[in-house]
Short mmCIF file of C-alpha atoms in Angstrom, two decimals:
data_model
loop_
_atom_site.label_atom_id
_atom_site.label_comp_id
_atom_site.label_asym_id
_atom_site.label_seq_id
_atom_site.Cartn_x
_atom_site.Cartn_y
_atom_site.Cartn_z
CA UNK A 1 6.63 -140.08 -59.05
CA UNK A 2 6.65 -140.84 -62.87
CA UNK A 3 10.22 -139.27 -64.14
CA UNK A 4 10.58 -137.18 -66.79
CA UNK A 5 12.38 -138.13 -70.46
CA UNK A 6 14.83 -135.03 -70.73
CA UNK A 7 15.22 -133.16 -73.91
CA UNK A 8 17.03 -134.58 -76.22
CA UNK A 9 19.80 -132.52 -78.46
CA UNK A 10 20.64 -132.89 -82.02
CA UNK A 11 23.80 -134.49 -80.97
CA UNK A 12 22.49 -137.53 -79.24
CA UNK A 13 20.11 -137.95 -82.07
CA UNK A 14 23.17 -137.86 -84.77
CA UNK A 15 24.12 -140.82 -82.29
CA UNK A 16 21.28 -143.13 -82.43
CA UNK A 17 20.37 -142.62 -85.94
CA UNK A 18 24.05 -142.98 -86.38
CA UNK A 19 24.21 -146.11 -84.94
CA UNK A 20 20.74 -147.68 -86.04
CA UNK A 21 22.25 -147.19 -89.81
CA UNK A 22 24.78 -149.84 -88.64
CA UNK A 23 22.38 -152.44 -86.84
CA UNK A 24 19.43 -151.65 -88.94
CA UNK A 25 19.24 -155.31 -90.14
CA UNK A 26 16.05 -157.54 -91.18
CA UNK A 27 14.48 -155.27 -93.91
CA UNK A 28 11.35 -152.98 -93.04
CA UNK A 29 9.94 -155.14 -90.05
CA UNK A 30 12.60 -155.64 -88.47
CA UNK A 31 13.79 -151.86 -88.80
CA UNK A 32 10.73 -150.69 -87.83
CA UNK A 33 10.97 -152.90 -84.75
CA UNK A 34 14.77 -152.03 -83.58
CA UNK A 35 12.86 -148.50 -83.53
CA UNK A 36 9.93 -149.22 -81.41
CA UNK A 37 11.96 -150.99 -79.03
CA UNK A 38 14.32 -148.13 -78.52
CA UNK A 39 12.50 -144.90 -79.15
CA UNK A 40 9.39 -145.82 -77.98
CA UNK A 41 10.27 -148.41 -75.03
CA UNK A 42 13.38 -147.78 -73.83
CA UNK A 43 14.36 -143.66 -74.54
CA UNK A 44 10.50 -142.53 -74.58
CA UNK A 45 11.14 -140.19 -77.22
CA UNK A 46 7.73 -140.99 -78.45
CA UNK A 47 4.92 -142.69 -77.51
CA UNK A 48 3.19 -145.87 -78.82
CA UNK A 49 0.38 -144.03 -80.14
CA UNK A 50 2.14 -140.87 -82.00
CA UNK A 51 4.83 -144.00 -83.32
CA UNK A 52 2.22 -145.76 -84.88
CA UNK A 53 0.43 -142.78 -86.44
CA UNK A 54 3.58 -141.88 -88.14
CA UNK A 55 3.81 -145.29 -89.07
CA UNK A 56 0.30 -146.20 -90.95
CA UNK A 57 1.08 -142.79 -92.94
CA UNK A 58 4.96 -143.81 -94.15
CA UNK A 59 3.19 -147.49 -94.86
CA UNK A 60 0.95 -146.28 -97.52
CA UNK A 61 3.66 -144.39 -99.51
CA UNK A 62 6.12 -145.31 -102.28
CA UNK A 63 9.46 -146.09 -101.00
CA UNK A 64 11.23 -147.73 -97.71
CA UNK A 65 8.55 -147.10 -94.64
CA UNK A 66 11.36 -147.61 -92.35
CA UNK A 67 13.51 -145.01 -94.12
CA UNK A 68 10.65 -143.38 -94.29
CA UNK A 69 10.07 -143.77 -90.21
CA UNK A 70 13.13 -142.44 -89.40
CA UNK A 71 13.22 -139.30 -91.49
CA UNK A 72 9.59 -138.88 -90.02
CA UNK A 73 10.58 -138.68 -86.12
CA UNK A 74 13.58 -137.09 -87.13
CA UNK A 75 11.84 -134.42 -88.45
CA UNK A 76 8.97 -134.32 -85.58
CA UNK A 77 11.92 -133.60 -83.07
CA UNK A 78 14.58 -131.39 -84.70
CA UNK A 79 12.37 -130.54 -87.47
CA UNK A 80 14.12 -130.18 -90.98
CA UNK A 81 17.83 -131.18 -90.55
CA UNK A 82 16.82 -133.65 -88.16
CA UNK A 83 14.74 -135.23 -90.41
CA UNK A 84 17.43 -135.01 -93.64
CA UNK A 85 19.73 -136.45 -90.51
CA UNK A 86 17.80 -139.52 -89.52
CA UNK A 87 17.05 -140.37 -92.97
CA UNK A 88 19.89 -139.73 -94.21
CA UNK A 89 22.14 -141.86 -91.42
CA UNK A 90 20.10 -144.62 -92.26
CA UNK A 91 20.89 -144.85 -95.62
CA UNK A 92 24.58 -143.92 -95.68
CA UNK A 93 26.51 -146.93 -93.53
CA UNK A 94 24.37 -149.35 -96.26
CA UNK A 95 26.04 -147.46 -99.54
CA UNK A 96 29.11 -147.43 -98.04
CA UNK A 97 29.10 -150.74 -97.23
CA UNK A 98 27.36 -152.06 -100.33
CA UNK A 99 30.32 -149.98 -102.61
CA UNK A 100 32.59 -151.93 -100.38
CA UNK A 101 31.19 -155.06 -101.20
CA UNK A 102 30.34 -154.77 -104.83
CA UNK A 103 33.82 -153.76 -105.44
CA UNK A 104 35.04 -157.08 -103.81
CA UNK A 105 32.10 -159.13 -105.65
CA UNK A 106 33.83 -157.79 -109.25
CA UNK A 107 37.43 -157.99 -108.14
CA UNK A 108 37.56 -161.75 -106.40
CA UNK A 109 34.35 -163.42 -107.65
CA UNK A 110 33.42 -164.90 -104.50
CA UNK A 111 32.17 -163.96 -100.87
CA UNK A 112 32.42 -167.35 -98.79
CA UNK A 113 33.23 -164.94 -95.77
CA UNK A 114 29.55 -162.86 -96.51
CA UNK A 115 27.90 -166.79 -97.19
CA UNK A 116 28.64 -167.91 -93.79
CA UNK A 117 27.94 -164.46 -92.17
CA UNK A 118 24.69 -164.25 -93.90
CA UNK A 119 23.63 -168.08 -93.01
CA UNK A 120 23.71 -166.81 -89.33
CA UNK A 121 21.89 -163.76 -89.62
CA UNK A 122 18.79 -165.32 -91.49
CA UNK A 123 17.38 -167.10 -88.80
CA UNK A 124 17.89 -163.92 -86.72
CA UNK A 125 16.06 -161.61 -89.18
CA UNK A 126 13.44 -164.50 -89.15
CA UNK A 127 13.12 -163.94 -85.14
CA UNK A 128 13.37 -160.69 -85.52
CA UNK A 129 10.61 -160.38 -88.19
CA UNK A 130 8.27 -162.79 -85.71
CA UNK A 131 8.53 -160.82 -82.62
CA UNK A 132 7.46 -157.72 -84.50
CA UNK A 133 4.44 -159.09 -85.31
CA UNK A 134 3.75 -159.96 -82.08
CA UNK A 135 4.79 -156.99 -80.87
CA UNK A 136 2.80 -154.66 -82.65
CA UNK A 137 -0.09 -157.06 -83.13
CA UNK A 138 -0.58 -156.95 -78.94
CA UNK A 139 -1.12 -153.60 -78.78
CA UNK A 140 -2.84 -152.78 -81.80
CA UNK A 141 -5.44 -155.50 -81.97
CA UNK A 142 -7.62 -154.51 -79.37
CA UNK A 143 -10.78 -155.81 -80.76
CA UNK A 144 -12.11 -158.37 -82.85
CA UNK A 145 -12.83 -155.77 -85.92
CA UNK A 146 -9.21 -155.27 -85.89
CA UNK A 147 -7.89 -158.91 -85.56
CA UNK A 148 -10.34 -159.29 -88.62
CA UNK A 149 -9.09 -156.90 -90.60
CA UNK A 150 -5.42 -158.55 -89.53
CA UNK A 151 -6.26 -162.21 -90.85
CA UNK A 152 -7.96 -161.04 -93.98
CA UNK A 153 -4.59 -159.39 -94.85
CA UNK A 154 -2.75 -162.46 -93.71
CA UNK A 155 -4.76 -164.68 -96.19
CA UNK A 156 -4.85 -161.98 -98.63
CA UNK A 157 -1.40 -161.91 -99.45
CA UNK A 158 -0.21 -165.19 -98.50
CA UNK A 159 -2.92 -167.41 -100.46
CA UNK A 160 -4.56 -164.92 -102.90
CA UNK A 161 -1.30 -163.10 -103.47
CA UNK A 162 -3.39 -159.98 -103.65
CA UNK A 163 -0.76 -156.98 -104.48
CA UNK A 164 0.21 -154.67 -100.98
CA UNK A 165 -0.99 -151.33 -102.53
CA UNK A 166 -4.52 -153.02 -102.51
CA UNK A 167 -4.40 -154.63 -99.39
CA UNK A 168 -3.34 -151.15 -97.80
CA UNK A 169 -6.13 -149.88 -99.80
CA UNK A 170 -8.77 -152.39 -98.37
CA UNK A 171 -7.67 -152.02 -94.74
CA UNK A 172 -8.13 -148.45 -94.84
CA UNK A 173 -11.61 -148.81 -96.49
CA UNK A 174 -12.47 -151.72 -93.63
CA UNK A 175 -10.84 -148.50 -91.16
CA UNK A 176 -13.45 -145.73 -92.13
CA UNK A 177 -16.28 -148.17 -92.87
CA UNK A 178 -15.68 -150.27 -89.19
CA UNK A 179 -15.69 -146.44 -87.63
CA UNK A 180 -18.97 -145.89 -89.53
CA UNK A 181 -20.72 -148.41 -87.92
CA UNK A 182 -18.54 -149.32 -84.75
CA UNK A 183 -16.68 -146.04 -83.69
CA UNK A 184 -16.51 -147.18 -80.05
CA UNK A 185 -14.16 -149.74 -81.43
CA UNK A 186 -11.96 -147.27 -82.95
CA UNK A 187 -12.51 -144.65 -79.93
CA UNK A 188 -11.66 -147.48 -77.48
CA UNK A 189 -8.01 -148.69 -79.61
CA UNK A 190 -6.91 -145.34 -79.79
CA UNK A 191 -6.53 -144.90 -76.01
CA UNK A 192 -3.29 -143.57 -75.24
CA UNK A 193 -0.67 -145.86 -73.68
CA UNK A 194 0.06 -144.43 -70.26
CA UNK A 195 2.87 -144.94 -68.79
CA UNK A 196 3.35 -147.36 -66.06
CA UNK A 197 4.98 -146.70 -62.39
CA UNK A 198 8.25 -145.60 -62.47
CA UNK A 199 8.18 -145.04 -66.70
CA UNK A 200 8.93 -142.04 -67.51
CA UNK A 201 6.22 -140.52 -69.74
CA UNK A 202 7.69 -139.86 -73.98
CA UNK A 203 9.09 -136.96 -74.86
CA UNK A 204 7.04 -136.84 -77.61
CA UNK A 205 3.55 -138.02 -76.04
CA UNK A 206 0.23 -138.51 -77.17
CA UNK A 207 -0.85 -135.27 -76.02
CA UNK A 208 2.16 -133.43 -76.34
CA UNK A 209 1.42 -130.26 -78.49
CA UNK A 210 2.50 -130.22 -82.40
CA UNK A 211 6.31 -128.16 -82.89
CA UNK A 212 6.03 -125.15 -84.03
CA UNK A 213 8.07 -126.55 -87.16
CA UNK A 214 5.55 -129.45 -87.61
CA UNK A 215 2.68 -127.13 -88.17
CA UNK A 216 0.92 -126.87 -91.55
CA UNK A 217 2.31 -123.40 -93.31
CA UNK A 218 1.44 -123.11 -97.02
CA UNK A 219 4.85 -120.95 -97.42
CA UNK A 220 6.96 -123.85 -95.65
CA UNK A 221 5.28 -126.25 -98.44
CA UNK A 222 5.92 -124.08 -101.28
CA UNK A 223 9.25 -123.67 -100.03
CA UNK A 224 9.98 -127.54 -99.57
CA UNK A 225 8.20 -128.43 -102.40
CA UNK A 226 10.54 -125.97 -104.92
CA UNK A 227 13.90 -126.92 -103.05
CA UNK A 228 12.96 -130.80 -103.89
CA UNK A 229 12.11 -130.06 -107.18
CA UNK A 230 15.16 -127.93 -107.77
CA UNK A 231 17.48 -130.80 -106.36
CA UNK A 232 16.36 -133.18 -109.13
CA UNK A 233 16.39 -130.67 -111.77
CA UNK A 234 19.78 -129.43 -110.67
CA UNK A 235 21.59 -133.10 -110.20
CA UNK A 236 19.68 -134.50 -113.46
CA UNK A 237 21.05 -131.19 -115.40
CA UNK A 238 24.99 -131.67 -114.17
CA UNK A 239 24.13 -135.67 -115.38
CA UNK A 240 22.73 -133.84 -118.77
CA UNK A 241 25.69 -131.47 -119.48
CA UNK A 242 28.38 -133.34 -117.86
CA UNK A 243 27.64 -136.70 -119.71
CA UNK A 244 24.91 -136.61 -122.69
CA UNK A 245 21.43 -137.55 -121.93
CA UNK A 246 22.14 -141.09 -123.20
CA UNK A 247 24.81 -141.81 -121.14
CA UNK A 248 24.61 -144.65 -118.96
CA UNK A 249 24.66 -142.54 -115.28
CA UNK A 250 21.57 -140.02 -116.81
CA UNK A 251 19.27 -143.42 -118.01
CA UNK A 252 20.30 -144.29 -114.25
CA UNK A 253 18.49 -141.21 -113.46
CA UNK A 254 16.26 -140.82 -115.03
CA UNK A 255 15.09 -145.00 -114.55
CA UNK A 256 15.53 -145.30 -110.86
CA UNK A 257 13.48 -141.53 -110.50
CA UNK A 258 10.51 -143.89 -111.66
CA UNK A 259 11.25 -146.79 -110.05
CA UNK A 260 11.14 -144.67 -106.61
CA UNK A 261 7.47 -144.04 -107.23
CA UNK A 262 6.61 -147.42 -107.98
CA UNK A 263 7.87 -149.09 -104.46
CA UNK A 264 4.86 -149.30 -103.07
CA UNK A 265 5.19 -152.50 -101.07
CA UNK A 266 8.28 -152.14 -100.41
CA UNK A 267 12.08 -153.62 -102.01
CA UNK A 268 10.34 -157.05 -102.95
CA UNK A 269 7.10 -155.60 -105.03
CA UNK A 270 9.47 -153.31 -107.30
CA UNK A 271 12.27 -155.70 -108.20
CA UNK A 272 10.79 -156.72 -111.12
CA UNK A 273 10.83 -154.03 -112.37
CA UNK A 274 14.26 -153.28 -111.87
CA UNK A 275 15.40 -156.46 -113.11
CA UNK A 276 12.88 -155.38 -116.42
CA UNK A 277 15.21 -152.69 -116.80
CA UNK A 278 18.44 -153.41 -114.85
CA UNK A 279 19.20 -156.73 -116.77
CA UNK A 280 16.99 -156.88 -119.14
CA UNK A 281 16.47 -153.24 -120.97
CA UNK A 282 20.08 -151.41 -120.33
CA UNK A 283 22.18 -154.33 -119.10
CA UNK A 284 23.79 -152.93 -116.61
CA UNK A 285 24.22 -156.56 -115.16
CA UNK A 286 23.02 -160.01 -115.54
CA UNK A 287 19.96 -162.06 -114.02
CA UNK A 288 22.44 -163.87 -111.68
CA UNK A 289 24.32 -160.79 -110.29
CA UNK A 290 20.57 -159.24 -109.59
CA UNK A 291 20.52 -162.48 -107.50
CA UNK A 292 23.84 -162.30 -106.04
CA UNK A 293 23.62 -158.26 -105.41
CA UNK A 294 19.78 -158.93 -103.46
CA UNK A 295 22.04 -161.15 -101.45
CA UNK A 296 24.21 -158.81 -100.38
CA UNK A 297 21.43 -156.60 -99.43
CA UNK A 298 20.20 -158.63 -97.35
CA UNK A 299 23.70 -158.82 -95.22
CA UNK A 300 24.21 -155.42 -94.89
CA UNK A 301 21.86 -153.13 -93.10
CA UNK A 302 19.42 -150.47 -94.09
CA UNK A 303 16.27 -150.75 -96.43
CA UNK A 304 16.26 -153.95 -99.00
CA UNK A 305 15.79 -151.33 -101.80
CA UNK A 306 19.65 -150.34 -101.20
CA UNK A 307 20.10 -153.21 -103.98
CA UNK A 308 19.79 -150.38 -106.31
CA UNK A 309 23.01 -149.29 -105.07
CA UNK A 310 24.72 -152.55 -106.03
CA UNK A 311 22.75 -152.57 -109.57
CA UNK A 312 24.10 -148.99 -109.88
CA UNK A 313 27.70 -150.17 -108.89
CA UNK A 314 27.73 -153.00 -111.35
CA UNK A 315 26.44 -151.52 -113.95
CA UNK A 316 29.07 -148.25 -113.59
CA UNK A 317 31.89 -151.15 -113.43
CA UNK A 318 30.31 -153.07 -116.72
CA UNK A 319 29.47 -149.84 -118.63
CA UNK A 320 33.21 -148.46 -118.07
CA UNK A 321 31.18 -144.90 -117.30
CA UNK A 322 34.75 -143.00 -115.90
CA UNK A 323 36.30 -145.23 -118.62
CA UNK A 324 38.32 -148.68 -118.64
CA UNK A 325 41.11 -147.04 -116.11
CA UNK A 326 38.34 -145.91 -113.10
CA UNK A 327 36.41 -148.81 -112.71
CA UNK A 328 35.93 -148.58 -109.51
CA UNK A 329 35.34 -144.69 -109.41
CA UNK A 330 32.92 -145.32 -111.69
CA UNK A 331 30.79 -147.74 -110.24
CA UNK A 332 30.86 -145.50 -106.85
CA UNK A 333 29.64 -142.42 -109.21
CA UNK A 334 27.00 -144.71 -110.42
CA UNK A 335 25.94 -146.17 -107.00
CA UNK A 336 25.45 -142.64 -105.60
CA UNK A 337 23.66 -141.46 -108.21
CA UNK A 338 21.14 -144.13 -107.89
CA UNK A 339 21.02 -143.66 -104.38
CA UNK A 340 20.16 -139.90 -104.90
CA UNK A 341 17.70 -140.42 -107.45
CA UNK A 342 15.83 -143.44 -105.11
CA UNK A 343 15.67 -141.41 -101.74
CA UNK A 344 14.97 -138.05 -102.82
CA UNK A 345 11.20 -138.67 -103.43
CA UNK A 346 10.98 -140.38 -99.82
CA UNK A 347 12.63 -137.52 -98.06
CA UNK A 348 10.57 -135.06 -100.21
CA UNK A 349 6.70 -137.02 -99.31
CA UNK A 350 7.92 -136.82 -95.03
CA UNK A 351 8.14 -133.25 -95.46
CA UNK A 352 5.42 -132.36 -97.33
CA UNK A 353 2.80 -134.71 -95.78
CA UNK A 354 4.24 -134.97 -92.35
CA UNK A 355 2.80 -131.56 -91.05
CA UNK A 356 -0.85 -132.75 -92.95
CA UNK A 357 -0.38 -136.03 -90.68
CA UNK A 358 0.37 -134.33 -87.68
CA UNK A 359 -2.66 -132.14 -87.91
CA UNK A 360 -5.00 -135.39 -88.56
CA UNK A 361 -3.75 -136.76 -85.43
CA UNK A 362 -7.30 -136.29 -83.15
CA UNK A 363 -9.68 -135.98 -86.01
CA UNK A 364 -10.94 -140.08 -85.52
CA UNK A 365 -12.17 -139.73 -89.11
CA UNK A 366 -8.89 -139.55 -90.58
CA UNK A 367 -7.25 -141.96 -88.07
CA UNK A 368 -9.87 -144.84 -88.30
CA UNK A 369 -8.65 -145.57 -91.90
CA UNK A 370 -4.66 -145.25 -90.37
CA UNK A 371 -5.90 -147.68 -87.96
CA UNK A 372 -7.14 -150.49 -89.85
CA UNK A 373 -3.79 -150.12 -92.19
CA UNK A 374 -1.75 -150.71 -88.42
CA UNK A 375 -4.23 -153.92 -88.63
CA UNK A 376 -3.54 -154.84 -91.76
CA UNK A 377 0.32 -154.49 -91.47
CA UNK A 378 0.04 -157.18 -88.78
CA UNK A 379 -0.79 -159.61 -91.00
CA UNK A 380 1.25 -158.69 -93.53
CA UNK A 381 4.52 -159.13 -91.19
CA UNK A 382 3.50 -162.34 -90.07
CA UNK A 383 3.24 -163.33 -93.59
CA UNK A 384 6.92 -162.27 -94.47
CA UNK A 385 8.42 -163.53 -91.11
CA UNK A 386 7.01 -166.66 -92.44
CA UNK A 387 7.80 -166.47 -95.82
CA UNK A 388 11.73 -165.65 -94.15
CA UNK A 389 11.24 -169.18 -91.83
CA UNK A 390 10.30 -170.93 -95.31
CA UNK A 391 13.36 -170.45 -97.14
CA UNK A 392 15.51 -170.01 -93.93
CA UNK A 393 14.64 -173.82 -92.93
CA UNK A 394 13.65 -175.04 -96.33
CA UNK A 395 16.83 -173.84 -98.36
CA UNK A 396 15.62 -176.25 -101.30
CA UNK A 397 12.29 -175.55 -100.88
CA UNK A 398 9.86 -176.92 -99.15
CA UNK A 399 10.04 -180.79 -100.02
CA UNK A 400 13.87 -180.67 -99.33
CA UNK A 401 15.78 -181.42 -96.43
CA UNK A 402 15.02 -179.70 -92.88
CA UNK A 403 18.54 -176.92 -92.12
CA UNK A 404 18.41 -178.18 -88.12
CA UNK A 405 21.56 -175.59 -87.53
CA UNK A 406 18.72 -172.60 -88.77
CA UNK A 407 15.90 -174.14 -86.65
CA UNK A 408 17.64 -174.52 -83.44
CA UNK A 409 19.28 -171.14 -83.58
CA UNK A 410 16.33 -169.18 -84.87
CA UNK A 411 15.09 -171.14 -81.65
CA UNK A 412 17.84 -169.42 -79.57
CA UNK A 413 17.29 -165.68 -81.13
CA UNK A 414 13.73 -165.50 -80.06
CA UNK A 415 14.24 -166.60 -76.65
CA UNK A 416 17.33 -164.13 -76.45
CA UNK A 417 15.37 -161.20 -77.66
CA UNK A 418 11.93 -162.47 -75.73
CA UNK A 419 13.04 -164.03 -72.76
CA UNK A 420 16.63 -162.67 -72.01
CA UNK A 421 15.69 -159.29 -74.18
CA UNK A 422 19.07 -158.69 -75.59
CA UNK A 423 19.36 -155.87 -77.89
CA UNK A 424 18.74 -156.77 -81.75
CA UNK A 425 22.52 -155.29 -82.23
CA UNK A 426 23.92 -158.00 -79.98
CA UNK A 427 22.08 -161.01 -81.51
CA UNK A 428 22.89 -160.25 -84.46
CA UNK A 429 26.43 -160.23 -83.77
CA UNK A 430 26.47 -163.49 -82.18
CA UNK A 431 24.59 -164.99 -85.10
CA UNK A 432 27.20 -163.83 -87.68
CA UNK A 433 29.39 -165.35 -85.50
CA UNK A 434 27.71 -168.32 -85.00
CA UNK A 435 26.81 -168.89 -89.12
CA UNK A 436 30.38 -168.07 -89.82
CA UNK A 437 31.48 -171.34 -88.09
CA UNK A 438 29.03 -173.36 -88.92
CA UNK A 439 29.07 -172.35 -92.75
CA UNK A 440 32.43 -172.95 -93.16
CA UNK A 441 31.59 -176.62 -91.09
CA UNK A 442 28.87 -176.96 -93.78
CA UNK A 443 31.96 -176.55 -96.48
CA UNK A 444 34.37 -178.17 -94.97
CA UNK A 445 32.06 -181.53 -94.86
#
């Protein structure tokens, strides 16, 4: 007898989205993979089919997708406040931990203790990043349409260096064309994933019904729609008559509202234009503390685009926006403000579109497309898990020296989380560990 996943209460979601702000390391892929190994493997909170769905629709919006992710189950389970929840848990540890950071980057200069922890963790993220291609890739490729579609993103974006919005673009073309002319291929991959003996079926399951609260309602839209819109207007007008609308924290506003729109890609595709206007335009802080603060995001956890919380720190510290006596107030003002102004649009295009997506979910003409993006985003991953192993093994590039300490323990994580299938949070541990002491070996030679 196949057991049953129980129901599970706001409380032990505020738990797990709690503690997947903390571990949530190895930007997008390997987010989105920490939550397809839990949610949809080991709690069966939703299935493989309903994940992905919710998925191909976050990937083909502005902003973090695995942000994005989160808020979206969170809202398909506890509907509203468990969506603001997930989302919002996600982001929070990351801030906190970013303010904490950028504080002691201005004060002391130096982060030798981050270095080493972050030489450990980069061959882990690289694992990490690999087995979610893999992962994904075995049981959304079911047919040779698909693994084309896969490749020609692959080749798209590693040798053309064709821009993601376009390759998302082609792969849902290639989707609603490919069911066109082939739609027992797309009939045959959507197939729900049954459960196997003894595995309990998801909570959320491929037939389950859609909540009551995930149901179109043009009133609920309107309703969303106004509250989002009155958030920004009310948090840009305290910034207006608080400060002046030239003041430093009200351009931070009013530049990172546009930059939110722009991430389509993800972190990587709209840091240019944040160091355009960062560094370049305002000066909130120079080309080589954009550098240094992308390396701290990518030792802390959460999306990659929290380095606008570290852009917004520095630049509240350089700018003196409290004044010469609250530096560090004001670079936590700043960083918040960013981080309002960022994540409001994501949180505001889950619920709107999420009840739109929900409704598409059996209507094969409006999934084919969804599917050939899941394709697509297969070879994209492989692309940045090797574009990770690169610069993880080739520090100096790819005619330099071979880092043996990174090969032989990215080695190690993938047969930990493949063959001994630790939990992500636990390798990652041991490799912060493990680059600690063999940074400060590096230093010491």
């Amino acid at each position: 007898m196949v057991p049953q996943v129980q129901q599970v209460s706001l409380w032990q979601a505020f738990k797990y989205w709690l503690k997947l702000g903390f571990i949530s390391f190895g930007g997008p892929a390997g987010q989105i993979s920490m939550m397809h190994q839990e949610l949809v493997d080991k709690r069966r909170w939703i299935s493989e089919k309903r994940f992905l769905h919710a998925l191909n629709y976050c990937m083909v919006l502005p902003g973090p997708e695995a942000q994005q992710l989160a808020t979206y189950i969170g809202w398909l389970m506890h509907g509203v406040k468990g969506g603001l929840l997930a989302g919002g848990l996600f982001v929070l540890p990351s801030l906190l931990l970013l303010v904490l950071l950028s504080w002691i980057y201005l004060a002391f200069g130096h982060l030798p203790l981050v270095a080493g922890v972050l030489y450990g963790i980069k061959p882990a993220v690289t694992a990490i990043v690999l087995l979610a291609a893999w992962r994904i890739g075995s049981r959304a490729l079911k047919h040779w349409f698909l693994w084309g579609i896969a490749a020609c993103s692959f080749v798209a974006i590693s040798v053309f260096k064709v821009p993601f919005p376009a390759i998302l673009l082609g792969a849902a073309l290639l989707g609603w064309l490919g069911f066109r002319v082939w739609p027992e291929i797309f009939r045959a991959s959507n197939h729900p994933v049954t459960a196997g003996q003894g595995v309990a079926d998801a909570l959320i399951g491929d037939h389950s019904p859609v909540p009551v609260h995930a149901r179109f309602s043009r009133r609920r839209t309107m309703v969303t729609l106004l509250c989002g819109i009155g958030l920004w207007l009310a948090a840009m007008a305290v910034l207006w008559w608080s400060v002046g609308p030239q003041h430093d924290l009200t351009l931070m506003g009013w530049f990172f509202t546009k930059a939110a729109l722009l991430t389509f890609g993800g972190a990587y595709a709209v840091l240019p234009y944040v160091v355009q206007g960062g560094v370049e335009h305002y000066g909130w802080l120079s080309a080589t503390q954009m550098m240094d603060g992308l390396a701290l995001g990518e030792t802390t956890p959460g999306p990659l685009i929290m380095v606008v919380s570290f852009v917004g720190f520095v630049g509240g510290w350089t700018k003196s926006v409290l004044g010469p006596d609250w530096l560090f107030a004001g670079g936590a003002l700043a960083a918040c403000v960013v981080t309002f102004f960022t994540f409001l649009p994501s949180f505001l295009f889950i619920l709107l579109g999420g009840p739109v997506v929900e409704a598409s979910r059996n209507q094969m003409r409006f999934t084919a497309p969804l599917t050939g993006i899941t394709a697509a985003v297969v070879g994209v991953i492989l692309n940045l898990a090797l574009f990770f192993g690169q610069h993880v093994l080739f520090p100096d590039g790819v005619g330099g020296s071979l880092d043996w300490y990174s090969l032989v323990w990215g080695l190690c994580c993938v047969g930990l989380l493949y063959k001994l299938e630790w939990s992500i949070l636990r390798v990652i541990g041991l490799s912060a560990a493990v680059g600690l002491i063999a940074g400060l070996n590096l230093l010491s030679v």
